[in-house]
mmCIF file with all atom_site columns, C-alpha atoms in Angstrom:
data_model
loop_
_atom_site.group_PDB
_atom_site.id
_atom_site.type_symbol
_atom_site.label_atom_id
_atom_site.label_alt_id
_atom_site.label_comp_id
_atom_site.label_asym_id
_atom_site.label_entity_id
_atom_site.label_seq_id
_atom_site.pdbx_PDB_ins_code
_atom_site.Cartn_x
_atom_site.Cartn_y
_atom_site.Cartn_z
_atom_site.occupancy
_atom_site.B_iso_or_equiv
_atom_site.pdbx_formal_charge
_atom_site.auth_seq_id
_atom_site.auth_comp_id
_atom_site.auth_asym_id
_atom_site.auth_atom_id
_atom_site.pdbx_PDB_model_num
ATOM 1   C CA . MET A 1 1   ? -0.167 12.455  17.328 1.00 0.00 ? 1   MET A CA 1
ATOM 2   C CA . HIS A 1 2   ? -2.988 10.337  18.587 1.00 0.00 ? 2   HIS A CA 1
ATOM 3   C CA . ALA A 1 3   ? -3.309 9.079   22.048 1.00 0.00 ? 3   ALA A CA 1
ATOM 4   C CA . LEU A 1 4   ? -5.256 6.168   23.102 1.00 0.00 ? 4   LEU A CA 1
ATOM 5   C CA . TYR A 1 5   ? -5.693 5.334   26.967 1.00 0.00 ? 5   TYR A CA 1
ATOM 6   C CA . VAL A 1 6   ? -6.713 1.762   28.051 1.00 0.00 ? 6   VAL A CA 1
ATOM 7   C CA . LEU A 1 7   ? -7.941 0.890   31.554 1.00 0.00 ? 7   LEU A CA 1
ATOM 8   C CA . VAL A 1 8   ? -7.215 -2.905  31.983 1.00 0.00 ? 8   VAL A CA 1
ATOM 9   C CA . LEU A 1 9   ? -8.771 -4.786  34.846 1.00 0.00 ? 9   LEU A CA 1
ATOM 10  C CA . ILE A 1 10  ? -6.486 -7.538  35.967 1.00 0.00 ? 10  ILE A CA 1
ATOM 11  C CA . GLN A 1 11  ? -8.075 -10.441 38.154 1.00 0.00 ? 11  GLN A CA 1
ATOM 12  C CA . SER A 1 12  ? -6.155 -12.361 40.568 1.00 0.00 ? 12  SER A CA 1
ATOM 13  C CA . CYS A 1 13  ? -6.345 -12.862 44.338 1.00 0.00 ? 13  CYS A CA 1
ATOM 14  C CA . PHE A 1 14  ? -6.953 -9.117  44.597 1.00 0.00 ? 14  PHE A CA 1
ATOM 15  C CA . TYR A 1 15  ? -8.257 -6.822  41.848 1.00 0.00 ? 15  TYR A CA 1
ATOM 16  C CA . SER A 1 16  ? -5.630 -4.143  40.508 1.00 0.00 ? 16  SER A CA 1
ATOM 17  C CA . ILE A 1 17  ? -6.078 -1.654  37.956 1.00 0.00 ? 17  ILE A CA 1
ATOM 18  C CA . LEU A 1 18  ? -3.221 -1.479  35.339 1.00 0.00 ? 18  LEU A CA 1
ATOM 19  C CA . LEU A 1 19  ? -2.999 1.841   33.336 1.00 0.00 ? 19  LEU A CA 1
ATOM 20  C CA . VAL A 1 20  ? -1.677 1.378   30.009 1.00 0.00 ? 20  VAL A CA 1
ATOM 21  C CA . SER A 1 21  ? -0.841 4.323   27.933 1.00 0.00 ? 21  SER A CA 1
ATOM 22  C CA . CYS A 1 22  ? -0.362 3.554   24.125 1.00 0.00 ? 22  CYS A CA 1
ATOM 23  C CA . VAL A 1 23  ? 0.680  6.326   22.008 1.00 0.00 ? 23  VAL A CA 1
ATOM 24  C CA . TYR A 1 24  ? 0.691  6.195   18.294 1.00 0.00 ? 24  TYR A CA 1
ATOM 25  C CA . ASP A 1 25  ? 3.234  8.678   16.541 1.00 0.00 ? 25  ASP A CA 1
ATOM 26  C CA . LEU A 1 26  ? 2.079  8.972   13.015 1.00 0.00 ? 26  LEU A CA 1
ATOM 27  C CA . CYS A 1 27  ? 5.222  10.732  11.884 1.00 0.00 ? 27  CYS A CA 1
ATOM 28  C CA . SER A 1 28  ? 7.547  7.893   13.056 1.00 0.00 ? 28  SER A CA 1
ATOM 29  C CA . SER A 1 29  ? 5.206  5.124   12.572 1.00 0.00 ? 29  SER A CA 1
ATOM 30  C CA . CYS A 1 30  ? 6.088  3.428   15.948 1.00 0.00 ? 30  CYS A CA 1
ATOM 31  C CA . THR A 1 31  ? 3.837  2.577   18.986 1.00 0.00 ? 31  THR A CA 1
ATOM 32  C CA . ILE A 1 32  ? 5.086  3.304   22.480 1.00 0.00 ? 32  ILE A CA 1
ATOM 33  C CA . VAL A 1 33  ? 3.562  1.256   25.438 1.00 0.00 ? 33  VAL A CA 1
ATOM 34  C CA . ARG A 1 34  ? 4.178  2.751   28.901 1.00 0.00 ? 34  ARG A CA 1
ATOM 35  C CA . VAL A 1 35  ? 3.012  0.596   31.819 1.00 0.00 ? 35  VAL A CA 1
ATOM 36  C CA . MET A 1 36  ? 1.998  2.782   34.990 1.00 0.00 ? 36  MET A CA 1
ATOM 37  C CA . ASP A 1 37  ? 2.716  -0.125  37.332 1.00 0.00 ? 37  ASP A CA 1
ATOM 38  C CA . ALA A 1 38  ? 4.134  2.146   39.791 1.00 0.00 ? 38  ALA A CA 1
ATOM 39  C CA . LEU A 1 39  ? 0.903  3.906   40.443 1.00 0.00 ? 39  LEU A CA 1
ATOM 40  C CA . VAL A 1 40  ? -0.786 0.595   41.093 1.00 0.00 ? 40  VAL A CA 1
ATOM 41  C CA . ASN A 1 41  ? 1.728  -1.450  43.181 1.00 0.00 ? 41  ASN A CA 1
ATOM 42  C CA . PRO A 1 42  ? 4.360  0.873   44.757 1.00 0.00 ? 42  PRO A CA 1
ATOM 43  C CA . GLU A 1 43  ? 6.190  -1.984  46.254 1.00 0.00 ? 43  GLU A CA 1
ATOM 44  C CA . ARG A 1 44  ? 7.271  -3.153  42.737 1.00 0.00 ? 44  ARG A CA 1
ATOM 45  C CA . PRO A 1 45  ? 10.769 -2.138  41.887 1.00 0.00 ? 45  PRO A CA 1
ATOM 46  C CA . VAL A 1 46  ? 10.916 0.657   39.258 1.00 0.00 ? 46  VAL A CA 1
ATOM 47  C CA . ALA A 1 47  ? 14.181 1.163   37.224 1.00 0.00 ? 47  ALA A CA 1
ATOM 48  C CA . VAL A 1 48  ? 15.673 4.492   37.884 1.00 0.00 ? 48  VAL A CA 1
ATOM 49  C CA . ARG A 1 49  ? 19.120 5.613   36.763 1.00 0.00 ? 49  ARG A CA 1
ATOM 50  C CA . VAL A 1 50  ? 21.136 6.146   40.034 1.00 0.00 ? 50  VAL A CA 1
ATOM 51  C CA . ASN A 1 51  ? 24.766 7.586   40.039 1.00 0.00 ? 51  ASN A CA 1
ATOM 52  C CA . TRP A 1 52  ? 26.700 6.398   42.713 1.00 0.00 ? 52  TRP A CA 1
ATOM 53  C CA . THR A 1 53  ? 29.699 7.977   44.412 1.00 0.00 ? 53  THR A CA 1
ATOM 54  C CA . VAL A 1 54  ? 33.187 5.890   45.210 1.00 0.00 ? 54  VAL A CA 1
ATOM 55  C CA . GLU A 1 55  ? 32.033 6.311   48.942 1.00 0.00 ? 55  GLU A CA 1
ATOM 56  C CA . GLU A 1 56  ? 28.404 4.791   48.223 1.00 0.00 ? 56  GLU A CA 1
ATOM 57  C CA . GLU A 1 57  ? 29.976 1.859   46.295 1.00 0.00 ? 57  GLU A CA 1
ATOM 58  C CA . GLY A 1 58  ? 32.241 1.406   49.296 1.00 0.00 ? 58  GLY A CA 1
ATOM 59  C CA . THR A 1 59  ? 29.243 1.284   51.747 1.00 0.00 ? 59  THR A CA 1
ATOM 60  C CA . LEU A 1 60  ? 27.240 -0.998  49.587 1.00 0.00 ? 60  LEU A CA 1
ATOM 61  C CA . LEU A 1 61  ? 30.082 -3.422  49.424 1.00 0.00 ? 61  LEU A CA 1
ATOM 62  C CA . ASP A 1 62  ? 30.486 -2.935  53.163 1.00 0.00 ? 62  ASP A CA 1
ATOM 63  C CA . CYS A 1 63  ? 26.792 -3.768  53.761 1.00 0.00 ? 63  CYS A CA 1
ATOM 64  C CA . VAL A 1 64  ? 27.301 -7.054  51.511 1.00 0.00 ? 64  VAL A CA 1
ATOM 65  C CA . SER A 1 65  ? 30.072 -7.949  53.846 1.00 0.00 ? 65  SER A CA 1
ATOM 66  C CA . VAL A 1 66  ? 28.099 -7.443  56.869 1.00 0.00 ? 66  VAL A CA 1
ATOM 67  C CA . LEU A 1 67  ? 25.380 -9.610  55.723 1.00 0.00 ? 67  LEU A CA 1
ATOM 68  C CA . ASN A 1 68  ? 27.880 -12.246 55.007 1.00 0.00 ? 68  ASN A CA 1
ATOM 69  C CA . VAL A 1 69  ? 26.343 -13.306 51.544 1.00 0.00 ? 69  VAL A CA 1
ATOM 70  C CA . ASN A 1 70  ? 28.290 -14.552 48.795 1.00 0.00 ? 70  ASN A CA 1
ATOM 71  C CA . GLN A 1 71  ? 27.746 -13.628 44.986 1.00 0.00 ? 71  GLN A CA 1
ATOM 72  C CA . PHE A 1 72  ? 24.594 -15.475 44.888 1.00 0.00 ? 72  PHE A CA 1
ATOM 73  C CA . LEU A 1 73  ? 21.977 -13.056 46.466 1.00 0.00 ? 73  LEU A CA 1
ATOM 74  C CA . SER A 1 74  ? 18.643 -14.040 46.891 1.00 0.00 ? 74  SER A CA 1
ATOM 75  C CA . CYS A 1 75  ? 15.385 -11.668 46.935 1.00 0.00 ? 75  CYS A CA 1
ATOM 76  C CA . THR A 1 76  ? 15.466 -11.800 50.716 1.00 0.00 ? 76  THR A CA 1
ATOM 77  C CA . ASP A 1 77  ? 19.207 -10.867 50.780 1.00 0.00 ? 77  ASP A CA 1
ATOM 78  C CA . TYR A 1 78  ? 18.440 -7.967  48.403 1.00 0.00 ? 78  TYR A CA 1
ATOM 79  C CA . HIS A 1 79  ? 15.735 -6.846  50.629 1.00 0.00 ? 79  HIS A CA 1
ATOM 80  C CA . ARG A 1 80  ? 17.719 -6.946  53.810 1.00 0.00 ? 80  ARG A CA 1
ATOM 81  C CA . LEU A 1 81  ? 20.666 -5.455  51.945 1.00 0.00 ? 81  LEU A CA 1
ATOM 82  C CA . GLU A 1 82  ? 18.460 -2.449  50.805 1.00 0.00 ? 82  GLU A CA 1
ATOM 83  C CA . GLN A 1 83  ? 17.387 -1.917  54.360 1.00 0.00 ? 83  GLN A CA 1
ATOM 84  C CA . LEU A 1 84  ? 20.813 -1.985  55.726 1.00 0.00 ? 84  LEU A CA 1
ATOM 85  C CA . PHE A 1 85  ? 22.251 0.457   52.855 1.00 0.00 ? 85  PHE A CA 1
ATOM 86  C CA . ASN A 1 86  ? 19.401 2.788   53.467 1.00 0.00 ? 86  ASN A CA 1
ATOM 87  C CA . GLN A 1 87  ? 20.312 2.910   57.137 1.00 0.00 ? 87  GLN A CA 1
ATOM 88  C CA . ARG A 1 88  ? 23.756 4.029   56.533 1.00 0.00 ? 88  ARG A CA 1
ATOM 89  C CA . CYS A 1 89  ? 23.008 6.256   53.378 1.00 0.00 ? 89  CYS A CA 1
ATOM 90  C CA . PRO A 1 90  ? 19.316 7.467   54.176 1.00 0.00 ? 90  PRO A CA 1
ATOM 91  C CA . GLU A 1 91  ? 19.830 10.213  51.650 1.00 0.00 ? 91  GLU A CA 1
ATOM 92  C CA . LYS A 1 92  ? 20.489 7.948   48.759 1.00 0.00 ? 92  LYS A CA 1
ATOM 93  C CA . ASN A 1 93  ? 17.580 5.353   48.990 1.00 0.00 ? 93  ASN A CA 1
ATOM 94  C CA . PRO A 1 94  ? 18.453 3.789   45.615 1.00 0.00 ? 94  PRO A CA 1
ATOM 95  C CA . GLY A 1 95  ? 16.047 0.648   45.734 1.00 0.00 ? 95  GLY A CA 1
ATOM 96  C CA . ARG A 1 96  ? 16.651 -3.094  44.989 1.00 0.00 ? 96  ARG A CA 1
ATOM 97  C CA . VAL A 1 97  ? 16.846 -2.550  41.229 1.00 0.00 ? 97  VAL A CA 1
ATOM 98  C CA . ALA A 1 98  ? 19.570 0.185   41.436 1.00 0.00 ? 98  ALA A CA 1
ATOM 99  C CA . ILE A 1 99  ? 21.439 -2.052  44.047 1.00 0.00 ? 99  ILE A CA 1
ATOM 100 C CA . SER A 1 100 ? 21.179 -5.127  42.116 1.00 0.00 ? 100 SER A CA 1
ATOM 101 C CA . SER A 1 101 ? 22.559 -3.183  38.894 1.00 0.00 ? 101 SER A CA 1
ATOM 102 C CA . LYS A 1 102 ? 25.385 -1.663  40.795 1.00 0.00 ? 102 LYS A CA 1
ATOM 103 C CA . LEU A 1 103 ? 26.410 -4.914  42.055 1.00 0.00 ? 103 LEU A CA 1
ATOM 104 C CA . LYS A 1 104 ? 26.120 -6.696  38.756 1.00 0.00 ? 104 LYS A CA 1
ATOM 105 C CA . ALA A 1 105 ? 28.403 -3.771  37.434 1.00 0.00 ? 105 ALA A CA 1
ATOM 106 C CA . LEU A 1 106 ? 30.857 -4.100  39.874 1.00 0.00 ? 106 LEU A CA 1
ATOM 107 C CA . LYS A 1 107 ? 31.311 -7.802  39.531 1.00 0.00 ? 107 LYS A CA 1
ATOM 108 C CA . ARG A 1 108 ? 31.295 -7.421  35.861 1.00 0.00 ? 108 ARG A CA 1
ATOM 109 C CA . ASP A 1 109 ? 34.485 -5.046  36.175 1.00 0.00 ? 109 ASP A CA 1
ATOM 110 C CA . PHE A 1 110 ? 35.894 -7.397  38.877 1.00 0.00 ? 110 PHE A CA 1
ATOM 111 C CA . ILE A 1 111 ? 35.675 -10.497 36.701 1.00 0.00 ? 111 ILE A CA 1
ATOM 112 C CA . HIS A 1 112 ? 37.046 -8.638  33.641 1.00 0.00 ? 112 HIS A CA 1
ATOM 113 C CA . ALA A 1 113 ? 39.964 -7.440  35.583 1.00 0.00 ? 113 ALA A CA 1
ATOM 114 C CA . ILE A 1 114 ? 40.823 -10.973 37.015 1.00 0.00 ? 114 ILE A CA 1
ATOM 115 C CA . GLU A 1 115 ? 40.670 -12.357 33.489 1.00 0.00 ? 115 GLU A CA 1
ATOM 116 C CA . MET A 1 116 ? 43.206 -9.606  32.455 1.00 0.00 ? 116 MET A CA 1
ATOM 117 C CA . LEU A 1 117 ? 45.535 -10.286 35.359 1.00 0.00 ? 117 LEU A CA 1
ATOM 118 C CA . ALA A 1 118 ? 45.528 -14.013 34.497 1.00 0.00 ? 118 ALA A CA 1
ATOM 119 C CA . ASN A 1 119 ? 46.796 -12.788 31.171 1.00 0.00 ? 119 ASN A CA 1
ATOM 120 C CA . GLY A 1 120 ? 49.866 -10.610 31.556 1.00 0.00 ? 120 GLY A CA 1
ATOM 121 C CA . PHE A 1 121 ? 48.280 -7.520  32.944 1.00 0.00 ? 121 PHE A CA 1
ATOM 122 C CA . THR A 1 122 ? 48.940 -6.109  36.515 1.00 0.00 ? 122 THR A CA 1
ATOM 123 C CA . PHE A 1 123 ? 47.050 -4.142  39.016 1.00 0.00 ? 123 PHE A CA 1
ATOM 124 C CA . ASN A 1 124 ? 48.341 -1.008  40.451 1.00 0.00 ? 124 ASN A CA 1
ATOM 125 C CA . ASN A 1 125 ? 47.001 -0.454  43.957 1.00 0.00 ? 125 ASN A CA 1
ATOM 126 C CA . GLU A 1 126 ? 48.165 3.188   44.161 1.00 0.00 ? 126 GLU A CA 1
ATOM 127 C CA . ILE A 1 127 ? 45.733 4.075   41.255 1.00 0.00 ? 127 ILE A CA 1
ATOM 128 C CA . LYS A 1 128 ? 43.501 1.112   41.400 1.00 0.00 ? 128 LYS A CA 1
ATOM 129 C CA . MET A 1 129 ? 43.751 0.465   37.817 1.00 0.00 ? 129 MET A CA 1
ATOM 130 C CA . VAL A 1 130 ? 44.657 -2.543  35.505 1.00 0.00 ? 130 VAL A CA 1
ATOM 131 C CA . GLU A 1 131 ? 47.742 -1.773  33.540 1.00 0.00 ? 131 GLU A CA 1
ATOM 132 C CA . GLY A 1 132 ? 50.080 -3.206  30.872 1.00 0.00 ? 132 GLY A CA 1
ATOM 133 C CA . PRO A 1 133 ? 52.015 -2.373  27.849 1.00 0.00 ? 133 PRO A CA 1
ATOM 134 C CA . GLU A 1 134 ? 50.193 -0.622  24.998 1.00 0.00 ? 134 GLU A CA 1
ATOM 135 C CA . GLU A 1 135 ? 50.933 -3.649  22.695 1.00 0.00 ? 135 GLU A CA 1
ATOM 136 C CA . LEU A 1 136 ? 49.164 -6.076  25.167 1.00 0.00 ? 136 LEU A CA 1
ATOM 137 C CA . TRP A 1 137 ? 46.225 -3.617  25.482 1.00 0.00 ? 137 TRP A CA 1
ATOM 138 C CA . GLU A 1 138 ? 45.619 -3.474  21.990 1.00 0.00 ? 138 GLU A CA 1
ATOM 139 C CA . ALA A 1 139 ? 46.096 -7.352  21.245 1.00 0.00 ? 139 ALA A CA 1
ATOM 140 C CA . TRP A 1 140 ? 43.589 -7.847  24.157 1.00 0.00 ? 140 TRP A CA 1
ATOM 141 C CA . LEU A 1 141 ? 40.887 -5.362  23.091 1.00 0.00 ? 141 LEU A CA 1
ATOM 142 C CA . GLN A 1 142 ? 40.936 -6.816  19.551 1.00 0.00 ? 142 GLN A CA 1
ATOM 143 C CA . GLN A 1 143 ? 39.383 -10.167 21.273 1.00 0.00 ? 143 GLN A CA 1
ATOM 144 C CA . HIS A 1 144 ? 37.671 -8.374  24.276 1.00 0.00 ? 144 HIS A CA 1
ATOM 145 C CA . ASP A 1 145 ? 36.310 -5.124  23.303 1.00 0.00 ? 145 ASP A CA 1
ATOM 146 C CA . ALA A 1 146 ? 33.887 -5.213  26.266 1.00 0.00 ? 146 ALA A CA 1
ATOM 147 C CA . HIS A 1 147 ? 36.988 -4.658  28.595 1.00 0.00 ? 147 HIS A CA 1
ATOM 148 C CA . ALA A 1 148 ? 37.963 -1.328  27.018 1.00 0.00 ? 148 ALA A CA 1
ATOM 149 C CA . ARG A 1 149 ? 36.364 0.614   29.847 1.00 0.00 ? 149 ARG A CA 1
ATOM 150 C CA . LEU A 1 150 ? 38.960 -1.040  32.394 1.00 0.00 ? 150 LEU A CA 1
ATOM 151 C CA . LYS A 1 151 ? 41.727 1.038   30.325 1.00 0.00 ? 151 LYS A CA 1
ATOM 152 C CA . THR A 1 152 ? 40.564 4.213   31.867 1.00 0.00 ? 152 THR A CA 1
ATOM 153 C CA . LYS A 1 153 ? 38.442 3.187   34.927 1.00 0.00 ? 153 LYS A CA 1
ATOM 154 C CA . ALA A 1 154 ? 39.956 2.735   38.407 1.00 0.00 ? 154 ALA A CA 1
ATOM 155 C CA . ILE A 1 155 ? 38.509 -0.040  40.445 1.00 0.00 ? 155 ILE A CA 1
ATOM 156 C CA . PRO A 1 156 ? 38.754 1.675   43.717 1.00 0.00 ? 156 PRO A CA 1
ATOM 157 C CA . HIS A 1 157 ? 37.255 -1.286  45.906 1.00 0.00 ? 157 HIS A CA 1
ATOM 158 C CA . PHE A 1 158 ? 39.302 -4.183  44.192 1.00 0.00 ? 158 PHE A CA 1
ATOM 159 C CA . ASN A 1 159 ? 40.501 -5.665  47.364 1.00 0.00 ? 159 ASN A CA 1
ATOM 160 C CA . VAL A 1 160 ? 36.750 -5.899  48.887 1.00 0.00 ? 160 VAL A CA 1
ATOM 161 C CA . LEU A 1 161 ? 35.492 -7.184  45.629 1.00 0.00 ? 161 LEU A CA 1
ATOM 162 C CA . GLN A 1 162 ? 37.926 -9.929  45.771 1.00 0.00 ? 162 GLN A CA 1
ATOM 163 C CA . VAL A 1 163 ? 36.625 -11.021 49.329 1.00 0.00 ? 163 VAL A CA 1
ATOM 164 C CA . ILE A 1 164 ? 33.212 -10.889 48.085 1.00 0.00 ? 164 ILE A CA 1
ATOM 165 C CA . PHE A 1 165 ? 33.112 -12.377 44.685 1.00 0.00 ? 165 PHE A CA 1
ATOM 166 C CA . ASN A 1 166 ? 36.246 -14.544 44.784 1.00 0.00 ? 166 ASN A CA 1
ATOM 167 C CA . PRO A 1 167 ? 36.809 -15.469 48.245 1.00 0.00 ? 167 PRO A CA 1
ATOM 168 C CA . ARG A 1 168 ? 39.169 -18.557 47.209 1.00 0.00 ? 168 ARG A CA 1
ATOM 169 C CA . LEU A 1 169 ? 41.759 -16.103 46.457 1.00 0.00 ? 169 LEU A CA 1
ATOM 170 C CA . HIS A 1 170 ? 42.218 -15.251 50.207 1.00 0.00 ? 170 HIS A CA 1
#
């Protein structure tokens, strides 16, 4: 394995040094480029996988409700949302990228569930899952394989998601 380290000077209003690490792996014949931007700009969001509990999801959705914003969040809204969430769950501190990603996943599952409910499925409030006869599931999943996760995944905050992402239902 050969390694090549390059320092790149980027000129803008301020000078920043961006460290780019290029590693060429002769065995797999591929080039891997990693930008170490977090060292240069700690304010820039860095993607990190965050595991969320049901309680943390509920707190996040409560924060969205408190901010009184709808499904179209601006950068300023995400900053305020991050601050509010971190006040309520200081041990979590997920960052804007993880918050945005979680909200997108919750919205995706909610929209899929709403679409399914409009096509013969029902929502069981006791177990918080989309239900339907096996024949309906089979026919549905042949055309919508991305919805397969809802067959076994609960949506514990379905009612809150209705208020946030589809207020015209109320």
